[in-house]
């Protein structure tokens, strides 16, 4: 575990399961002396592109994500480690993998909750795609 210097932890601001995910990422960061990178991926929402206020919609979603990230980073739980947060845009799994490569992370900690049923069959699981294509180890956690 000593080789883990940078941990990537994708978070969502739609549900509460982030707490368990973040706690595990924090434990690993504290144990290894590593730094934690939290990201929130704002998907492209192409299905909304025909809406007249599409640009306003994306600006609003982006502003909310940035506000939520800033609020999360203020938490006292991060006082003992180096932590940064980013809001990024694009297809979720692909963007997580790109950030992992760009930031040279050593580990990805990701939740397995999300799509189910037909939606999962059609689009796949983000965690599954990350596990299959990641160049670094991936720790998956149920909420």
GROMACS .gro file of N, CA, C and O in nm, residues 55-129:
model
  300
   55UNK      N    1  -2.805   2.551  -2.300
   55UNK     CA    2  -2.683   2.611  -2.244
   55UNK      C    3  -2.706   2.657  -2.101
   55UNK      O    4  -2.621   2.638  -2.015
   56UNK      N    5  -2.820   2.718  -2.076
   56UNK     CA    6  -2.853   2.763  -1.941
   56UNK      C    7  -2.863   2.644  -1.847
   56UNK      O    8  -2.817   2.648  -1.733
   57UNK      N    9  -2.921   2.534  -1.896
   57UNK     CA   10  -2.934   2.411  -1.818
   57UNK      C   11  -2.796   2.361  -1.775
   57UNK      O   12  -2.773   2.330  -1.658
   58UNK      N   13  -2.701   2.353  -1.869
   58UNK     CA   14  -2.566   2.304  -1.838
   58UNK      C   15  -2.493   2.398  -1.744
   58UNK      O   16  -2.421   2.353  -1.654
   59UNK      N   17  -2.511   2.528  -1.763
   59UNK     CA   18  -2.447   2.625  -1.675
   59UNK      C   19  -2.500   2.607  -1.533
   59UNK      O   20  -2.423   2.607  -1.436
   60UNK      N   21  -2.630   2.588  -1.519
   60UNK     CA   22  -2.690   2.568  -1.388
   60UNK      C   23  -2.639   2.440  -1.323
   60UNK      O   24  -2.600   2.441  -1.206
   61UNK      N   25  -2.637   2.330  -1.397
   61UNK     CA   26  -2.586   2.203  -1.344
   61UNK      C   27  -2.440   2.218  -1.301
   61UNK      O   28  -2.400   2.171  -1.195
   62UNK      N   29  -2.360   2.284  -1.384
   62UNK     CA   30  -2.219   2.306  -1.353
   62UNK      C   31  -2.202   2.391  -1.228
   62UNK      O   32  -2.120   2.359  -1.142
   63UNK      N   33  -2.279   2.498  -1.216
   63UNK     CA   34  -2.271   2.584  -1.097
   63UNK      C   35  -2.309   2.508  -0.971
   63UNK      O   36  -2.244   2.524  -0.867
   64UNK      N   37  -2.413   2.427  -0.980
   64UNK     CA   38  -2.455   2.347  -0.864
   64UNK      C   39  -2.345   2.249  -0.825
   64UNK      O   40  -2.314   2.233  -0.707
   65UNK      N   41  -2.285   2.183  -0.924
   65UNK     CA   42  -2.178   2.087  -0.896
   65UNK      C   43  -2.058   2.157  -0.831
   65UNK      O   44  -2.001   2.105  -0.734
   66UNK      N   45  -2.021   2.274  -0.881
   66UNK     CA   46  -1.908   2.347  -0.823
   66UNK      C   47  -1.938   2.391  -0.679
   66UNK      O   48  -1.852   2.383  -0.591
   67UNK      N   49  -2.060   2.435  -0.656
   67UNK     CA   50  -2.101   2.476  -0.521
   67UNK      C   51  -2.094   2.356  -0.427
   67UNK      O   52  -2.041   2.366  -0.316
   68UNK      N   53  -2.151   2.242  -0.470
   68UNK     CA   54  -2.150   2.122  -0.388
   68UNK      C   55  -2.008   2.072  -0.359
   68UNK      O   56  -1.980   2.026  -0.248
   69UNK      N   57  -1.920   2.081  -0.458
   69UNK     CA   58  -1.781   2.039  -0.438
   69UNK      C   59  -1.713   2.130  -0.336
   69UNK      O   60  -1.644   2.081  -0.244
   70UNK      N   61  -1.730   2.259  -0.351
   70UNK     CA   62  -1.669   2.354  -0.257
   70UNK      C   63  -1.721   2.329  -0.116
   70UNK      O   64  -1.644   2.331  -0.019
   71UNK      N   65  -1.850   2.301  -0.103
   71UNK     CA   66  -1.910   2.274   0.026
   71UNK      C   67  -1.853   2.145   0.086
   71UNK      O   68  -1.821   2.139   0.204
   72UNK      N   69  -1.839   2.041   0.005
   72UNK     CA   70  -1.783   1.914   0.051
   72UNK      C   71  -1.640   1.932   0.100
   72UNK      O   72  -1.601   1.878   0.204
   73UNK      N   73  -1.561   2.009   0.027
   73UNK     CA   74  -1.419   2.027   0.062
   73UNK      C   75  -1.400   2.104   0.193
   73UNK      O   76  -1.292   2.097   0.253
   74UNK      N   77  -1.502   2.174   0.239
   74UNK     CA   78  -1.495   2.248   0.366
   74UNK      C   79  -1.507   2.156   0.487
   74UNK      O   80  -1.481   2.197   0.599
   75UNK      N   81  -1.546   2.032   0.464
   75UNK     CA   82  -1.570   1.937   0.573
   75UNK      C   83  -1.444   1.914   0.656
   75UNK      O   84  -1.334   1.899   0.602
   76UNK      N   85  -1.463   1.906   0.786
   76UNK     CA   86  -1.351   1.882   0.879
   76UNK      C   87  -1.284   1.746   0.857
   76UNK      O   88  -1.170   1.728   0.897
   77UNK      N   89  -1.356   1.653   0.795
   77UNK     CA   90  -1.298   1.520   0.774
   77UNK      C   91  -1.172   1.524   0.688
   77UNK      O   92  -1.092   1.431   0.691
   78UNK      N   93  -1.153   1.632   0.615
   78UNK     CA   94  -1.037   1.643   0.527
   78UNK      C   95  -0.921   1.721   0.589
   78UNK      O   96  -0.821   1.747   0.522
   79UNK      N   97  -0.931   1.757   0.717
   79UNK     CA   98  -0.829   1.839   0.781
   79UNK      C   99  -0.691   1.773   0.786
   79UNK      O  100  -0.590   1.840   0.782
   80UNK      N  101  -0.687   1.640   0.795
   80UNK     CA  102  -0.559   1.571   0.816
   80UNK      C  103  -0.489   1.526   0.689
   80UNK      O  104  -0.381   1.469   0.695
   81UNK      N  105  -0.551   1.548   0.573
   81UNK     CA  106  -0.489   1.502   0.448
   81UNK      C  107  -0.494   1.612   0.342
   81UNK      O  108  -0.567   1.709   0.355
   82UNK      N  109  -0.418   1.591   0.238
   82UNK     CA  110  -0.422   1.681   0.123
   82UNK      C  111  -0.537   1.636   0.033
   82UNK      O  112  -0.540   1.521  -0.012
   83UNK      N  113  -0.632   1.724   0.008
   83UNK     CA  114  -0.747   1.690  -0.075
   83UNK      C  115  -0.777   1.805  -0.171
   83UNK      O  116  -0.765   1.922  -0.135
   84UNK      N  117  -0.809   1.769  -0.294
   84UNK     CA  118  -0.852   1.867  -0.393
   84UNK      C  119  -0.980   1.814  -0.457
   84UNK      O  120  -1.008   1.695  -0.454
   85UNK      N  121  -1.054   1.905  -0.516
   85UNK     CA  122  -1.178   1.867  -0.582
   85UNK      C  123  -1.189   1.933  -0.718
   85UNK      O  124  -1.140   2.044  -0.737
   86UNK      N  125  -1.252   1.863  -0.810
   86UNK     CA  126  -1.270   1.913  -0.946
   86UNK      C  127  -1.409   1.877  -0.995
   86UNK      O  128  -1.460   1.770  -0.963
   87UNK      N  129  -1.464   1.965  -1.076
   87UNK     CA  130  -1.584   1.933  -1.151
   87UNK      C  131  -1.539   1.922  -1.296
   87UNK      O  132  -1.477   2.015  -1.349
   88UNK      N  133  -1.565   1.808  -1.358
   88UNK     CA  134  -1.521   1.783  -1.495
   88UNK      C  135  -1.642   1.744  -1.580
   88UNK      O  136  -1.749   1.711  -1.527
   89UNK      N  137  -1.626   1.748  -1.712
   89UNK     CA  138  -1.738   1.725  -1.802
   89UNK      C  139  -1.707   1.615  -1.902
   89UNK      O  140  -1.594   1.604  -1.949
   90UNK      N  141  -1.810   1.537  -1.936
   90UNK     CA  142  -1.796   1.435  -2.039
   90UNK      C  143  -1.868   1.307  -2.002
   90UNK      O  144  -1.933   1.299  -1.897
   91UNK      N  145  -1.853   1.206  -2.087
   91UNK     CA  146  -1.910   1.075  -2.055
   91UNK      C  147  -1.845   1.025  -1.926
   91UNK      O  148  -1.722   1.028  -1.912
   92UNK      N  149  -1.925   0.980  -1.831
   92UNK     CA  150  -1.877   0.958  -1.695
   92UNK      C  151  -1.759   0.862  -1.685
   92UNK      O  152  -1.653   0.898  -1.634
   93UNK      N  153  -1.775   0.738  -1.731
   93UNK     CA  154  -1.666   0.639  -1.717
   93UNK      C  155  -1.540   0.685  -1.791
   93UNK      O  156  -1.429   0.679  -1.736
   94UNK      N  157  -1.557   0.729  -1.912
   94UNK     CA  158  -1.443   0.774  -1.993
   94UNK      C  159  -1.372   0.891  -1.926
   94UNK      O  160  -1.248   0.896  -1.923
   95UNK      N  161  -1.448   0.983  -1.872
   95UNK     CA  162  -1.389   1.101  -1.808
   95UNK      C  163  -1.314   1.062  -1.681
   95UNK      O  164  -1.205   1.115  -1.654
   96UNK      N  165  -1.368   0.970  -1.603
   96UNK     CA  166  -1.298   0.922  -1.483
   96UNK      C  167  -1.164   0.861  -1.523
   96UNK      O  168  -1.061   0.890  -1.461
   97UNK      N  169  -1.163   0.780  -1.627
   97UNK     CA  170  -1.039   0.716  -1.673
   97UNK      C  171  -0.939   0.820  -1.725
   97UNK      O  172  -0.818   0.808  -1.700
   98UNK      N  173  -0.988   0.920  -1.796
   98UNK     CA  174  -0.900   1.026  -1.847
   98UNK      C  175  -0.837   1.105  -1.732
   98UNK      O  176  -0.717   1.134  -1.734
   99UNK      N  177  -0.917   1.140  -1.633
   99UNK     CA  178  -0.865   1.214  -1.517
   99UNK      C  179  -0.762   1.129  -1.443
   99UNK      O  180  -0.657   1.178  -1.402
  100UNK      N  181  -0.792   1.000  -1.427
  100UNK     CA  182  -0.698   0.910  -1.359
  100UNK      C  183  -0.563   0.910  -1.429
  100UNK      O  184  -0.458   0.914  -1.364
  101UNK      N  185  -0.565   0.908  -1.561
  101UNK     CA  186  -0.440   0.907  -1.638
  101UNK      C  187  -0.369   1.042  -1.631
  101UNK      O  188  -0.249   1.049  -1.605
  102UNK      N  189  -0.445   1.150  -1.653
  102UNK     CA  190  -0.387   1.286  -1.650
  102UNK      C  191  -0.325   1.319  -1.513
  102UNK      O  192  -0.220   1.381  -1.505
  103UNK      N  193  -0.393   1.278  -1.408
  103UNK     CA  194  -0.350   1.311  -1.271
  103UNK      C  195  -0.252   1.209  -1.214
  103UNK      O  196  -0.206   1.223  -1.102
  104UNK      N  197  -0.225   1.104  -1.293
  104UNK     CA  198  -0.132   0.998  -1.251
  104UNK      C  199  -0.170   0.941  -1.114
  104UNK      O  200  -0.086   0.931  -1.023
  105UNK      N  201  -0.296   0.900  -1.101
  105UNK     CA  202  -0.341   0.844  -0.974
  105UNK      C  203  -0.293   0.699  -0.961
  105UNK      O  204  -0.265   0.633  -1.061
  106UNK      N  205  -0.286   0.654  -0.838
  106UNK     CA  206  -0.241   0.518  -0.809
  106UNK      C  207  -0.356   0.424  -0.777
  106UNK      O  208  -0.339   0.302  -0.776
  107UNK      N  209  -0.473   0.482  -0.746
  107UNK     CA  210  -0.588   0.402  -0.707
  107UNK      C  211  -0.715   0.482  -0.735
  107UNK      O  212  -0.718   0.603  -0.715
  108UNK      N  213  -0.819   0.411  -0.781
  108UNK     CA  214  -0.952   0.471  -0.797
  108UNK      C  215  -1.045   0.403  -0.697
  108UNK      O  216  -1.049   0.280  -0.690
  109UNK      N  217  -1.118   0.482  -0.619
  109UNK     CA  218  -1.218   0.430  -0.526
  109UNK      C  219  -1.353   0.475  -0.579
  109UNK      O  220  -1.380   0.595  -0.588
  110UNK      N  221  -1.438   0.379  -0.620
  110UNK     CA  222  -1.563   0.413  -0.688
  110UNK      C  223  -1.679   0.331  -0.633
  110UNK      O  224  -1.662   0.215  -0.595
  111UNK      N  225  -1.795   0.392  -0.630
  111UNK     CA  226  -1.916   0.324  -0.585
  111UNK      C  227  -1.979   0.242  -0.697
  111UNK      O  228  -1.964   0.274  -0.814
  112UNK      N  229  -2.050   0.136  -0.658
  112UNK     CA  230  -2.112   0.049  -0.757
  112UNK      C  231  -2.260   0.075  -0.775
  112UNK      O  232  -2.325   0.010  -0.855
  113UNK      N  233  -2.315   0.171  -0.699
  113UNK     CA  234  -2.457   0.201  -0.714
  113UNK      C  235  -2.482   0.275  -0.846
  113UNK      O  236  -2.388   0.322  -0.910
  114UNK      N  237  -2.605   0.286  -0.884
  114UNK     CA  238  -2.637   0.361  -1.005
  114UNK      C  239  -2.744   0.293  -1.086
  114UNK      O  240  -2.848   0.256  -1.033
  115UNK      N  241  -2.717   0.276  -1.213
  115UNK     CA  242  -2.816   0.220  -1.305
  115UNK      C  243  -2.855   0.078  -1.269
  115UNK      O  244  -2.775   0.001  -1.218
  116UNK      N  245  -2.979   0.044  -1.305
  116UNK     CA  246  -3.027  -0.093  -1.283
  116UNK      C  247  -3.117  -0.133  -1.398
  116UNK      O  248  -3.163  -0.049  -1.475
  117UNK      N  249  -3.141  -0.261  -1.408
  117UNK     CA  250  -3.236  -0.313  -1.506
  117UNK      C  251  -3.200  -0.282  -1.650
  117UNK      O  252  -3.085  -0.296  -1.691
  118UNK      N  253  -3.299  -0.237  -1.726
  118UNK     CA  254  -3.282  -0.210  -1.869
  118UNK      C  255  -3.180  -0.100  -1.892
  118UNK      O  256  -3.097  -0.109  -1.983
  119UNK      N  257  -3.182   0.003  -1.809
  119UNK     CA  258  -3.087   0.113  -1.825
  119UNK      C  259  -2.943   0.062  -1.813
  119UNK      O  260  -2.856   0.099  -1.891
  120UNK      N  261  -2.917  -0.028  -1.716
  120UNK     CA  262  -2.783  -0.084  -1.701
  120UNK      C  263  -2.746  -0.170  -1.821
  120UNK      O  264  -2.634  -0.166  -1.870
  121UNK      N  265  -2.843  -0.246  -1.871
  121UNK     CA  266  -2.820  -0.330  -1.989
  121UNK      C  267  -2.784  -0.245  -2.110
  121UNK      O  268  -2.691  -0.277  -2.185
  122UNK      N  269  -2.855  -0.135  -2.130
  122UNK     CA  270  -2.832  -0.050  -2.247
  122UNK      C  271  -2.705   0.033  -2.237
  122UNK      O  272  -2.634   0.051  -2.335
  123UNK      N  273  -2.678   0.087  -2.118
  123UNK     CA  274  -2.567   0.181  -2.103
  123UNK      C  275  -2.448   0.126  -2.027
  123UNK      O  276  -2.340   0.181  -2.033
  124UNK      N  277  -2.468   0.018  -1.954
  124UNK     CA  278  -2.359  -0.040  -1.877
  124UNK      C  279  -2.338   0.032  -1.745
  124UNK      O  280  -2.393   0.137  -1.721
  125UNK      N  281  -2.260  -0.029  -1.661
  125UNK     CA  282  -2.229   0.028  -1.531
  125UNK      C  283  -2.103   0.112  -1.543
  125UNK      O  284  -2.003   0.069  -1.601
  126UNK      N  285  -2.107   0.231  -1.486
  126UNK     CA  286  -1.988   0.318  -1.486
  126UNK      C  287  -1.873   0.247  -1.415
  126UNK      O  288  -1.762   0.240  -1.467
  127UNK      N  289  -1.901   0.192  -1.296
  127UNK     CA  290  -1.795   0.123  -1.220
  127UNK      C  291  -1.739   0.006  -1.301
  127UNK      O  292  -1.618  -0.015  -1.304
  128UNK      N  293  -1.826  -0.068  -1.367
  128UNK     CA  294  -1.781  -0.182  -1.447
  128UNK      C  295  -1.688  -0.137  -1.559
  128UNK      O  296  -1.584  -0.198  -1.583
  129UNK      N  297  -1.724  -0.029  -1.627
  129UNK     CA  298  -1.639   0.023  -1.736
  129UNK      C  299  -1.505   0.070  -1.682
  129UNK      O  300  -1.402   0.049  -1.745
   0.00000   0.00000   0.00000
